[in-house]
């Protein structure tokens, strides 16, 4: 369940990142005296959008951590013992030695 939620959060975060990457911020300069304020408004909008995107990434990180913790708490499967037949030969083994 935690893994499924983390996977869904990853997809949501990817979509938020793609949407943020596609955004364009245009500064409309009304006058030289209002330049600082015009730039400040757009910069603040960019900052807010980046924080929102960063929050989705941090949420994914937290969900992944929770999923990993949940998986680590699952009981480990006991090792299974498998016996495979060993072929034995009924023919006698003959050793030869050559003396010179």
Coordinates of C-alpha atoms in Angstrom, one line a residue:
X1 CA 0.0 0.0 0.0
X2 CA 2.8 2.4 0.9
X3 CA 4.6 1.5 -2.3
X4 CA 1.6 2.2 -4.4
X5 CA 1.1 5.5 -2.7
X6 CA 4.7 6.4 -3.3
X7 CA 4.5 5.4 -7.0
X8 CA 1.4 7.6 -7.4
X9 CA 3.2 10.5 -5.7
X10 CA 6.2 10.1 -8.0
X11 CA 3.9 10.4 -11.1
X12 CA 2.2 13.5 -9.6
X13 CA 5.6 15.0 -8.8
X14 CA 6.9 14.3 -12.4
X15 CA 3.8 16.0 -13.8
X16 CA 4.4 19.1 -11.5
X17 CA 8.0 19.2 -12.6
X18 CA 7.1 19.0 -16.3
X19 CA 4.5 21.7 -15.8
X20 CA 7.0 24.0 -14.0
X21 CA 9.6 23.4 -16.7
X22 CA 7.2 24.4 -19.4
X23 CA 6.3 27.7 -17.7
X24 CA 7.6 31.0 -19.0
X25 CA 7.8 34.1 -16.9
X26 CA 7.5 37.4 -18.7
X27 CA 8.3 40.7 -17.1
X28 CA 6.2 43.6 -18.2
X29 CA 8.2 46.7 -17.5
X30 CA 5.9 49.7 -17.1
X31 CA 8.6 52.3 -16.3
X32 CA 12.1 52.6 -15.2
X33 CA 11.1 53.7 -11.8
X34 CA 8.8 50.7 -11.4
X35 CA 11.3 48.2 -12.8
X36 CA 12.3 46.9 -9.3
X37 CA 8.7 46.2 -8.4
X38 CA 7.8 44.7 -11.8
X39 CA 10.8 42.3 -11.6
X40 CA 10.0 41.6 -7.9
X41 CA 6.4 40.5 -8.7
X42 CA 7.5 38.0 -11.3
X43 CA 10.4 36.8 -9.2
X44 CA 8.1 36.2 -6.3
X45 CA 5.7 34.3 -8.6
X46 CA 8.6 32.1 -9.8
X47 CA 9.7 31.5 -6.3
X48 CA 6.2 30.5 -5.2
X49 CA 5.9 28.1 -8.1
X50 CA 9.3 26.5 -7.5
X51 CA 8.4 26.0 -3.8
X52 CA 5.2 24.3 -4.7
X53 CA 7.2 22.0 -7.0
X54 CA 9.8 21.4 -4.4
X55 CA 7.1 20.4 -1.9
X56 CA 5.9 17.7 -4.2
X57 CA 9.4 16.3 -4.5
X58 CA 9.8 16.4 -0.8
X59 CA 6.5 14.6 -0.3
X60 CA 7.7 11.9 -2.7
X61 CA 10.9 11.5 -0.8
X62 CA 9.0 11.2 2.5
X63 CA 6.6 8.6 0.9
X64 CA 9.5 6.6 -0.4
X65 CA 11.1 6.6 3.0
X66 CA 7.9 5.4 4.6
X67 CA 7.6 2.7 1.9
X68 CA 11.1 1.5 2.6
X69 CA 10.5 1.5 6.3
X70 CA 7.3 -0.5 5.8
X71 CA 9.1 -3.0 3.6
X72 CA 12.0 -3.4 6.1
X73 CA 9.5 -4.3 8.8
X74 CA 8.0 -7.2 6.8
X75 CA 9.0 -10.6 8.0
X76 CA 11.9 -12.0 6.0
X77 CA 11.0 -15.3 4.2
X78 CA 12.6 -18.3 5.8
X79 CA 15.3 -19.9 3.6
X80 CA 13.9 -22.9 1.8
X81 CA 15.9 -26.1 1.6
X82 CA 15.8 -27.8 -1.7
X83 CA 17.3 -31.2 -2.1
X84 CA 18.4 -32.2 -5.5
X85 CA 19.2 -35.8 -6.4
X86 CA 22.9 -36.6 -6.7
X87 CA 23.7 -39.0 -9.4
X88 CA 25.9 -41.9 -8.2
X89 CA 27.6 -44.3 -10.5
X90 CA 27.5 -48.0 -9.7
X91 CA 30.4 -48.7 -11.9
X92 CA 33.7 -49.3 -9.9
X93 CA 36.4 -46.7 -10.3
X94 CA 39.6 -48.1 -11.6
X95 CA 42.8 -46.3 -11.1
X96 CA 45.8 -47.1 -13.3
X97 CA 49.3 -46.3 -12.4
X98 CA 52.2 -46.5 -14.8
X99 CA 55.6 -47.4 -13.4
X100 CA 58.7 -46.9 -15.3

